[in-house]
Coordinates of C-alpha atoms in Angstrom, one line a residue:
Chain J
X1 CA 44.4 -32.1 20.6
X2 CA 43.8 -30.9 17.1
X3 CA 43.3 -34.2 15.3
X4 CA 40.3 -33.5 13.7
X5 CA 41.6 -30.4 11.9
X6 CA 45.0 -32.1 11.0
X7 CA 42.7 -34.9 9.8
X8 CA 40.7 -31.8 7.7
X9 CA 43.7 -30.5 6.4
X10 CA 45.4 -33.9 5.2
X11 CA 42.7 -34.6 3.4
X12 CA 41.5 -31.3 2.0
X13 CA 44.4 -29.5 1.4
X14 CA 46.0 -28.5 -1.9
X15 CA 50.0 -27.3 -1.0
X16 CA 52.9 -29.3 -2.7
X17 CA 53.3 -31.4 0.6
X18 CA 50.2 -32.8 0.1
X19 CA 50.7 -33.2 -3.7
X20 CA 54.0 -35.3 -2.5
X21 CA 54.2 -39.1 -2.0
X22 CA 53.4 -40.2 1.3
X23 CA 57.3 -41.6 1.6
X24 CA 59.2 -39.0 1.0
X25 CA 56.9 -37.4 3.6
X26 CA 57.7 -39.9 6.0
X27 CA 61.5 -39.6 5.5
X28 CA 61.1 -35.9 5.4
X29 CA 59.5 -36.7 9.7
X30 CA 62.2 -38.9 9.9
X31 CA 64.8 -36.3 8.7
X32 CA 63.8 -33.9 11.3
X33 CA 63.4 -35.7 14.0
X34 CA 67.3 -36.8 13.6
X35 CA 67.8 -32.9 13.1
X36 CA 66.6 -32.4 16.6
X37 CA 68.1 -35.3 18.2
X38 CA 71.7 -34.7 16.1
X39 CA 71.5 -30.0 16.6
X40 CA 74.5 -29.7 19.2
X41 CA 74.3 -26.0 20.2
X42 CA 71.7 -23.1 19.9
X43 CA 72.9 -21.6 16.5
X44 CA 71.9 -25.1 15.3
X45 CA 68.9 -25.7 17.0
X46 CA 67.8 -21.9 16.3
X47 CA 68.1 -23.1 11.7
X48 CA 66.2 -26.2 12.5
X49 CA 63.4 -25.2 14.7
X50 CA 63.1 -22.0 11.6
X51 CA 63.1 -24.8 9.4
X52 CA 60.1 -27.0 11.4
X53 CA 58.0 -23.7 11.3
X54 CA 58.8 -23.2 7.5
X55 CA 57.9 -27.0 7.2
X56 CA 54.5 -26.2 8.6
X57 CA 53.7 -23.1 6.9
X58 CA 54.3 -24.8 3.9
X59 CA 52.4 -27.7 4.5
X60 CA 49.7 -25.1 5.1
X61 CA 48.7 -25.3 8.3
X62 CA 47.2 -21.9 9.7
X63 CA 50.1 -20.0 12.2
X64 CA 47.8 -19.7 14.9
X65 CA 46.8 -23.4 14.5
X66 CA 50.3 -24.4 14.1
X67 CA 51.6 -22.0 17.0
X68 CA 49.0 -23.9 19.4
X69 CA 51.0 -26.9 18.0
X70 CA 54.0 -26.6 18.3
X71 CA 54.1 -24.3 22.1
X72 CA 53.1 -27.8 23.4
X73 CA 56.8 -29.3 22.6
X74 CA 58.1 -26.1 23.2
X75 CA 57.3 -26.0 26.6
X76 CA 58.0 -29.4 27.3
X77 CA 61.5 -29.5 25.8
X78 CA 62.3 -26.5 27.7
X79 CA 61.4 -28.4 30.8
X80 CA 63.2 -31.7 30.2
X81 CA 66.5 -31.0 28.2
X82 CA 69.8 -31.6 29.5
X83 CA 71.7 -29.0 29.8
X84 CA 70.6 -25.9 27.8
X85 CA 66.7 -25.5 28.5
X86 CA 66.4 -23.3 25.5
X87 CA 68.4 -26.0 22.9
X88 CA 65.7 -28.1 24.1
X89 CA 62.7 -26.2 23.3
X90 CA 64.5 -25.5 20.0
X91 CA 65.0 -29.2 18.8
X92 CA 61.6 -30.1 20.2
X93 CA 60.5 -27.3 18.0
X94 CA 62.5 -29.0 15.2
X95 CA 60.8 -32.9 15.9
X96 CA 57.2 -31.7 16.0
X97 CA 57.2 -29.3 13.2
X98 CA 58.3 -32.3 10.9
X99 CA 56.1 -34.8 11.8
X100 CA 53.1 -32.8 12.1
X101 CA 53.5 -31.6 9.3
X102 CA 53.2 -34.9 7.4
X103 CA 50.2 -35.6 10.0
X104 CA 48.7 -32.6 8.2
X105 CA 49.4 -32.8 4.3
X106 CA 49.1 -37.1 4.5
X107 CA 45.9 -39.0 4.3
X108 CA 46.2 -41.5 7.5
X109 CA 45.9 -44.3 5.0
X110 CA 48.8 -43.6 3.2
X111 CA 50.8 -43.0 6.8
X112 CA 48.9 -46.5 7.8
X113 CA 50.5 -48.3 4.2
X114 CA 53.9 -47.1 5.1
X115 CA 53.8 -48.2 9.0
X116 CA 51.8 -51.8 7.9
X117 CA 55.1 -52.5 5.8
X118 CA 57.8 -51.9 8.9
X119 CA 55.9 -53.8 11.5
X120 CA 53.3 -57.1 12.4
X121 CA 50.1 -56.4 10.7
X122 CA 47.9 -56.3 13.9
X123 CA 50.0 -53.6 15.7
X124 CA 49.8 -51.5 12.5
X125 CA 45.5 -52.3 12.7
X126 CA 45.6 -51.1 15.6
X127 CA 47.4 -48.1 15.3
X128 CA 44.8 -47.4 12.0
X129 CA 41.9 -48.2 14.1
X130 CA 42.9 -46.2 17.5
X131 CA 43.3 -43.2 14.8
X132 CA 40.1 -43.7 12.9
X133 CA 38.0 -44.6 16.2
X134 CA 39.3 -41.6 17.9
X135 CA 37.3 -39.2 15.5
X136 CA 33.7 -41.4 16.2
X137 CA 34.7 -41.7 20.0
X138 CA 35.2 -37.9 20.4
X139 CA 31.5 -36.4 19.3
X140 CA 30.5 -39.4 22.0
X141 CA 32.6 -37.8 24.5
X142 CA 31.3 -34.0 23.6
X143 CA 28.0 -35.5 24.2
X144 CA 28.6 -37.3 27.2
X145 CA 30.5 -34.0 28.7
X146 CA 27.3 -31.8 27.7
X147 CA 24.9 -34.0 29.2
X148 CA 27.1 -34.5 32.6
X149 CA 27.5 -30.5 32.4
X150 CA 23.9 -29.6 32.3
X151 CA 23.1 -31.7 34.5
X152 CA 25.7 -29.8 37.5
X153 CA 27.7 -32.8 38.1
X154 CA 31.1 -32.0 38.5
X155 CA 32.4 -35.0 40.8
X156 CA 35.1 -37.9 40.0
X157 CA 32.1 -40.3 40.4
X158 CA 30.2 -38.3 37.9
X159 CA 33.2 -37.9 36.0
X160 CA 34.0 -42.1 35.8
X161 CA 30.0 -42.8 35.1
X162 CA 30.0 -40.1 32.4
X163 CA 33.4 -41.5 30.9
X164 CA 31.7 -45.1 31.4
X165 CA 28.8 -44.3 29.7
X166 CA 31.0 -43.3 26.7
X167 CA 32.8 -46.4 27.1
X168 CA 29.9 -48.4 27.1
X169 CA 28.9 -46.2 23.7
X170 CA 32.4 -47.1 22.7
X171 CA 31.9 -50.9 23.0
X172 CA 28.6 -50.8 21.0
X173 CA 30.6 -48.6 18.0
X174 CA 33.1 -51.1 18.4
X175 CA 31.2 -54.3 18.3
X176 CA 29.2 -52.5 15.0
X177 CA 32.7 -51.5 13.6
X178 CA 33.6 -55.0 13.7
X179 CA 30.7 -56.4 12.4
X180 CA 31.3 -53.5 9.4
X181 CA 34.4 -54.8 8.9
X182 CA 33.2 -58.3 8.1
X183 CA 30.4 -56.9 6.4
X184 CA 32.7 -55.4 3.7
X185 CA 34.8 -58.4 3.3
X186 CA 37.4 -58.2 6.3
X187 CA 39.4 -60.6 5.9
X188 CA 41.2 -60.5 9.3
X189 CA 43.9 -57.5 8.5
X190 CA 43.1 -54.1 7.2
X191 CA 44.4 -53.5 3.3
X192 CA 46.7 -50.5 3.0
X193 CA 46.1 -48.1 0.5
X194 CA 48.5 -49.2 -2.2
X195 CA 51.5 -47.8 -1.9
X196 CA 53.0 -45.3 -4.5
X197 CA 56.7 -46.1 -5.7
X198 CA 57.2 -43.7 -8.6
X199 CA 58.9 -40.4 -7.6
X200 CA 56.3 -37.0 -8.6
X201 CA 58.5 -33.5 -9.0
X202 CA 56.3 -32.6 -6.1
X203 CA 58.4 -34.9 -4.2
X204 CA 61.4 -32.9 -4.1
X205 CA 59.8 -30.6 -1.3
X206 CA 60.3 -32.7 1.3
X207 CA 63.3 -34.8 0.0
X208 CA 64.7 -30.9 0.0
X209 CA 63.6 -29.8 3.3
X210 CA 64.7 -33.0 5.1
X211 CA 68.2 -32.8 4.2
X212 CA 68.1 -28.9 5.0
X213 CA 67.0 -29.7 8.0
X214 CA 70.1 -32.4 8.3
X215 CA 72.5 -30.5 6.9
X216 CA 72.0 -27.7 9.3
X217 CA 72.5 -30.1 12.4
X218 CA 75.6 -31.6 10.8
X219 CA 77.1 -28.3 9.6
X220 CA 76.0 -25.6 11.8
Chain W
X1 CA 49.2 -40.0 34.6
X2 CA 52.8 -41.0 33.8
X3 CA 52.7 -40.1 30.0
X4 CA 56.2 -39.1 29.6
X5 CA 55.7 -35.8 27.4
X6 CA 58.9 -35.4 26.3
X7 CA 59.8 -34.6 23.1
X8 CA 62.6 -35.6 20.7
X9 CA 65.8 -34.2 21.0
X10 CA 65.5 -34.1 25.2
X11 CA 66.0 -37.5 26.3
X12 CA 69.8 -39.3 25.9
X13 CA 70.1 -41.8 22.6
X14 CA 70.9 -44.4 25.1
X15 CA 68.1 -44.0 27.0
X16 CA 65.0 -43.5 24.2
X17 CA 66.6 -46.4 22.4
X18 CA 66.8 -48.8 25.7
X19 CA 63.1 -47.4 25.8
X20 CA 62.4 -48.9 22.2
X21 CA 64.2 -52.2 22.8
X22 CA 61.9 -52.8 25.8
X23 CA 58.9 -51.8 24.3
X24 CA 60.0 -54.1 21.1
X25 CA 60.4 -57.0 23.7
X26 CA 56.6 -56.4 26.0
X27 CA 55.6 -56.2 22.2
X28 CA 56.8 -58.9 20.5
X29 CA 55.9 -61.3 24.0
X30 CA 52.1 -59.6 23.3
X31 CA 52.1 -60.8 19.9
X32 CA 53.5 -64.1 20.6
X33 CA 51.0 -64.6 23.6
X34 CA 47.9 -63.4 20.8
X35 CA 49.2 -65.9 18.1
X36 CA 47.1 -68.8 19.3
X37 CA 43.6 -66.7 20.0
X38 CA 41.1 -64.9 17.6
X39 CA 43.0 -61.8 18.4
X40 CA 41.5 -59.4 15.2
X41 CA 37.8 -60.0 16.8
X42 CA 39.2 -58.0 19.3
X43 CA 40.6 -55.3 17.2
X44 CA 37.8 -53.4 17.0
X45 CA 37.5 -53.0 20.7
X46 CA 41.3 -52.6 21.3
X47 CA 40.7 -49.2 18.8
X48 CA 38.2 -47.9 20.3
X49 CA 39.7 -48.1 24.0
X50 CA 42.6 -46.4 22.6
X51 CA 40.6 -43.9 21.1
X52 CA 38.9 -43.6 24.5
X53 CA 42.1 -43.4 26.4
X54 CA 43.3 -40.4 23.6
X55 CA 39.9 -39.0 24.4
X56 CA 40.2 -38.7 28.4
X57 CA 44.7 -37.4 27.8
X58 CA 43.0 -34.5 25.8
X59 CA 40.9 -33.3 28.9
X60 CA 42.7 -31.8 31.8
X61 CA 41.9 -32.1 35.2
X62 CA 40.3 -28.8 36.0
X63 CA 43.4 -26.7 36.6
X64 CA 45.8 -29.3 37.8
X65 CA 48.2 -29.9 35.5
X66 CA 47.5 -33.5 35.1
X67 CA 44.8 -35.5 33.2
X68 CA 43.0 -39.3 32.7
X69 CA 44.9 -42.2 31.2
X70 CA 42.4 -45.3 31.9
X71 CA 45.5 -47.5 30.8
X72 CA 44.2 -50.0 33.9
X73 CA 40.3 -49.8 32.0
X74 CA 42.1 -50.9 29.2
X75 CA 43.7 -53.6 30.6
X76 CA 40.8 -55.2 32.9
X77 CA 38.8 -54.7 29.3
X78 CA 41.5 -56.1 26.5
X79 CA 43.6 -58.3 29.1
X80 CA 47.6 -57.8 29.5
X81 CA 48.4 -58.9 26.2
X82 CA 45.9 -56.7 23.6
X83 CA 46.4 -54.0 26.1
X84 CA 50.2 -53.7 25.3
X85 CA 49.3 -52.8 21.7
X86 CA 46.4 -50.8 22.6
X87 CA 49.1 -48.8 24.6
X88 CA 51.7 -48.8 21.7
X89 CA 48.8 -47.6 19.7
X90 CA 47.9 -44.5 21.6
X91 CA 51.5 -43.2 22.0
X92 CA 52.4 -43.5 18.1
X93 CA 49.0 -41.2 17.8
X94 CA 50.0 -38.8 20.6
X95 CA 53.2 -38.5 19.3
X96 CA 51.9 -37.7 16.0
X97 CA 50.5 -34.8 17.2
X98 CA 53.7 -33.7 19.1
X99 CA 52.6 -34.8 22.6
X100 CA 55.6 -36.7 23.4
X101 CA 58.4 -37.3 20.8
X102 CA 58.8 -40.0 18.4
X103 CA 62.3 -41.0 20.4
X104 CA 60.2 -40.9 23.3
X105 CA 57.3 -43.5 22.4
X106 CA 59.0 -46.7 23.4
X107 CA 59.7 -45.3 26.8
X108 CA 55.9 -44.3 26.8
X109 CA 54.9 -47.0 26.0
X110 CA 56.4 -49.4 29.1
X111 CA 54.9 -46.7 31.1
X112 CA 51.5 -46.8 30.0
X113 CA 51.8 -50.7 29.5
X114 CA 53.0 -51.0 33.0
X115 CA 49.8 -49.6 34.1
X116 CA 47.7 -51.4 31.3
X117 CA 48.8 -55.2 31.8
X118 CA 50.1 -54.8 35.6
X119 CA 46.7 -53.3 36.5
X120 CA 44.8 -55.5 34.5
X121 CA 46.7 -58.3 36.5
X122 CA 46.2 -56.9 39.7
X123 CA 42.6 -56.3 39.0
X124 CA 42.3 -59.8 38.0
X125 CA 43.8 -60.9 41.3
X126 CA 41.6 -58.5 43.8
X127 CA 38.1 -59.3 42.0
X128 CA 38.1 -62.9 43.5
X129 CA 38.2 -60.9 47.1
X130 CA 36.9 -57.8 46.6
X131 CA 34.5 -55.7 44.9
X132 CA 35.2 -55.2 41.3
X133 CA 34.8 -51.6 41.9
X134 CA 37.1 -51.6 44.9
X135 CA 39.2 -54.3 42.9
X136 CA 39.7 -51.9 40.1
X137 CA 40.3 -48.2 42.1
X138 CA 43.1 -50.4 44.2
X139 CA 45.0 -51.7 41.2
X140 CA 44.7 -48.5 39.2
X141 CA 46.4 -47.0 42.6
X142 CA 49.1 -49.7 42.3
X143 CA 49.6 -50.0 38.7
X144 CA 50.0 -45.9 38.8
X145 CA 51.9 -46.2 41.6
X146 CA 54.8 -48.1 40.0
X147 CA 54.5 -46.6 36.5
X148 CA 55.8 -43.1 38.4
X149 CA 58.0 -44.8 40.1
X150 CA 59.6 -46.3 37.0
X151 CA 59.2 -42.7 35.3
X152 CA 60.7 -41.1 38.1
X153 CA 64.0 -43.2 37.6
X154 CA 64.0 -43.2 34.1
X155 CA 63.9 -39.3 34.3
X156 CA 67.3 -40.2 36.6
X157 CA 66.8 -40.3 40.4
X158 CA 68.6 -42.9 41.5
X159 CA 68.7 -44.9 37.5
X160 CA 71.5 -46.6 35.6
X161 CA 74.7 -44.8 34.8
X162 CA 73.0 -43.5 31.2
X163 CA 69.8 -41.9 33.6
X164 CA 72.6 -40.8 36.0
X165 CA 74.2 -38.3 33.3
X166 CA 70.8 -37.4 32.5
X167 CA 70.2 -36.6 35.6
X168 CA 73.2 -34.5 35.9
X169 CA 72.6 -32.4 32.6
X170 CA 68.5 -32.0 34.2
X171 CA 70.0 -31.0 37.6
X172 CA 72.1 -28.2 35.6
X173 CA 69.3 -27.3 33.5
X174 CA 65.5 -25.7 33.9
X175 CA 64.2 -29.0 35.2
X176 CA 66.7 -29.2 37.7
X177 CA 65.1 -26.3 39.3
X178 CA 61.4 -27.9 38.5
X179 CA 62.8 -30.9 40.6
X180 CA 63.4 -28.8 43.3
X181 CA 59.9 -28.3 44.1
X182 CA 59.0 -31.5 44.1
X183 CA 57.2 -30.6 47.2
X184 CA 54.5 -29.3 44.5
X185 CA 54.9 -31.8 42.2
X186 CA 54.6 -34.5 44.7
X187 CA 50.9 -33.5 45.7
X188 CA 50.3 -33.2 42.3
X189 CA 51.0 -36.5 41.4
X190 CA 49.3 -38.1 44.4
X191 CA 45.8 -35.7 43.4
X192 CA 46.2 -37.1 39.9
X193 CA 46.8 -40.9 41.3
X194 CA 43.6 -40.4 43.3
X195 CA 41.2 -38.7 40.5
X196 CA 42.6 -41.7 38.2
X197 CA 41.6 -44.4 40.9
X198 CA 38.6 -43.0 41.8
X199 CA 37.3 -42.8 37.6
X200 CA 38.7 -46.3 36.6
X201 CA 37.3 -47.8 40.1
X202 CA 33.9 -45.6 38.8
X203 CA 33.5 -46.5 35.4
X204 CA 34.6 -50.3 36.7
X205 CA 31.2 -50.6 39.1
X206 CA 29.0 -49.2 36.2
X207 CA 30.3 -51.2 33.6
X208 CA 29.5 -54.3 36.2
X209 CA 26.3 -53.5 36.8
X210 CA 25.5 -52.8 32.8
X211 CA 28.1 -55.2 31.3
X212 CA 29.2 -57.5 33.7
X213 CA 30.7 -60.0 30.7
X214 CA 33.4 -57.0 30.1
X215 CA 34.6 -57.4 33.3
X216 CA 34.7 -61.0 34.1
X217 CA 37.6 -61.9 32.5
X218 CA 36.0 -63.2 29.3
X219 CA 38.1 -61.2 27.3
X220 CA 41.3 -61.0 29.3
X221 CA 43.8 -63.1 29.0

């Protein structure tokens, strides 16, 4: 999974995507994911998936980065459509390219203030904190994975102790991550970044790529 | 195990919105069961399973095509309740990233709350007779059990009349021909059900002999 550098990029990169609001982003996700679901033959599938890897290069993510990406869908849609295995790698093409590239040009908070507002506020904490926890769990798990490698043990015991061992790292994060959170004034739900409302010119990239890649299901 | 990688645009509206409306229901019956307990204490921990679960999904099983899901550890650790958002959690993250579809994440997410709550339950159940250990490698084995079983028929062998036409289009298409040797994937699934028990049952007995309070129940439900 390439979390961390989609984490990186969102943060550090300096395309118009990023320079957009983090709702029109989100509709932009939103507009290709209907794309894919709505695309009823190749020819339409073919201008959407073209438009999901435009998406991505614009949003700046590197092509062999975004290839690795996006074969992942590929592969699987090809395996599980219904009816035309090719349509299917072609709208799953379509889906991912979308969302990951607003997973790439959007700071999670932003994402996090968008989702707090369309569900309960502890399912949307614990969304943020799965996210956020996943990047201090993971150098745990490096570590753990080293020290079980060096060591020659290459069983399923080895493997659950080692991935115990991490958990048991995990609950002591967790239990100092709580006690963080109070620290800092938690106050029993996690304040979204505030959300932007005004529209920025920059906004028209993904407002415009959305319904291109909607108009392309519905017309093609 | 039984992470439904599909991604949007494959599975029928019918059937990834039924998915939704079911995982809005287990949902809404977690956060209604979580009303009346200092659920946010737990937060933090519910995070960092998830992150933990995300963790083991993004490291394959040598060169099986199959890899870790822990949903039962997170149950027996969060309880069947927190363990439904913790599951919720980790699909809206995958499918982020394109593993699995955004159409796709309620489905995934009875799947891997099947395992979560169901196994957490069952573990509950066999502790009182057996070792936790023992208690914890059986109900992964069950809890995975059902959660193909209930992928298997959502993926149209034997489902409801929107599965069946699924299952027609998939028998015409390139997984129709991946169904037909099921005599690989069958193995596959059982090697996968085994290395899952085994871990959970594994990191279970260590976690008892380190942090027996995680396991007792004290945080479950």
């Amino acid at each position: 999974m390439d979390l961390s550098y989609l984490d990186y990029l969102s943060t550090c990169g300096r395309t118009p995507l990023h320079r957009a609001g983090p709702l029109s982003k989100v509709l932009l996700a939103a507009a290709f994911v209907a794309s894919a679901v709505l695309a009823r033959d190749t020819r339409a599938g073919l201008a959407g998936a073209s438009l999901g890897v435009v998406v991505i290069l614009v949003a700046g993510i590197p092509a062999r980065v975004a290839a690795g990406l996006l074969a992942y869908p590929a592969v699987f849609g090809w395996a599980f459509s219904a009816g035309d295995p090719w349509l299917g790698c072609l709208r799953a093409v379509t889906a991912a390219g979308g969302v990951i590239a607003v997973l790439g040009t959007t700071r999670f908070s932003d994402v996090h203030s968008i989702v707090a507002a369309c569900m309960p506020r502890l399912l949307a904490d614990s969304i943020y904190l799965t996210y956020r926890s996943f990047f201090i769990l993971s150098d745990e798990v490096a570590r753990v994975s080293r020290a079980v490698r060096l060591k020659g043990a290459r069983d399923l015991r080895a493997l659950g102790a080692a991935a115990a061992a991490a958990l048991l790292r995990s609950v002591d994060i967790s239990e100092r991550l709580y006690m963080v959170l109070i620290m800092r004034g938690y106050d029993e739900t996690v304040r979204p970044a505030p959300r932007e409302t005004t529209l920025s010119p920059c906004d028209a990239w993904p407002v415009l790529l959305g319904a291109a890649a909607l108009c392309v299901s519905l017309m093609l | 195990m039984t992470h439904l990688h599909i991604p949007d645009g494959s599975l029928p509206v019918g059937v990834a919105s039924a998915g939704w409306a079911v995982a809005a229901v287990a949902l809404a019956v977690s956060l209604w069961m979580l009303r009346a307990r200092d659920a946010r204490r737990n937060l933090a921990l519910t995070g960092v399973t998830g992150a933990l679960m995300l963790a083991a999904m993004s490291v394959p099983l040598g060169p099986l095509p199959v890899h870790l899901n822990l949903a039962v550890l997170a149950g027996v650790l969060l309880g069947p309740a927190m363990s439904v958002l913790c599951a919720f959690s980790v699909n809206v993250v995958l499918a982020l990233v394109g593993h699995g579809g955004v159409t796709a994440v309620g489905l995934n997410t009875v799947l891997l709350a099947v395992q979560a709550a169901g196994g957490g339950a069952v573990f509950s159940l066999l502790r009182k007779r057996v070792a936790p250990a023992t208690a914890a490698a059986l109900s992964t084995a069950v809890a995975v059990t059902v959660s193909l079983g209930i992928g298997a028929w959502i993926l149209g062998i034997g489902g409801s009349p929107a599965t069946q036409a699924y299952s027609r289009g998939l028998a015409a298409g390139a997984a129709g021909r991946l169904w037909r040797i099921g005599v690989v994937a069958a193995p596959i699934a059982l090697v996968g059900l085994v290395c899952e028990s085994v871990a959970v049952g594994a990191a279970v007995a260590l976690l008892d002999r380190v942090r027996p309070d995680l396991v007792g129940g004290s945080r479950g439900d």
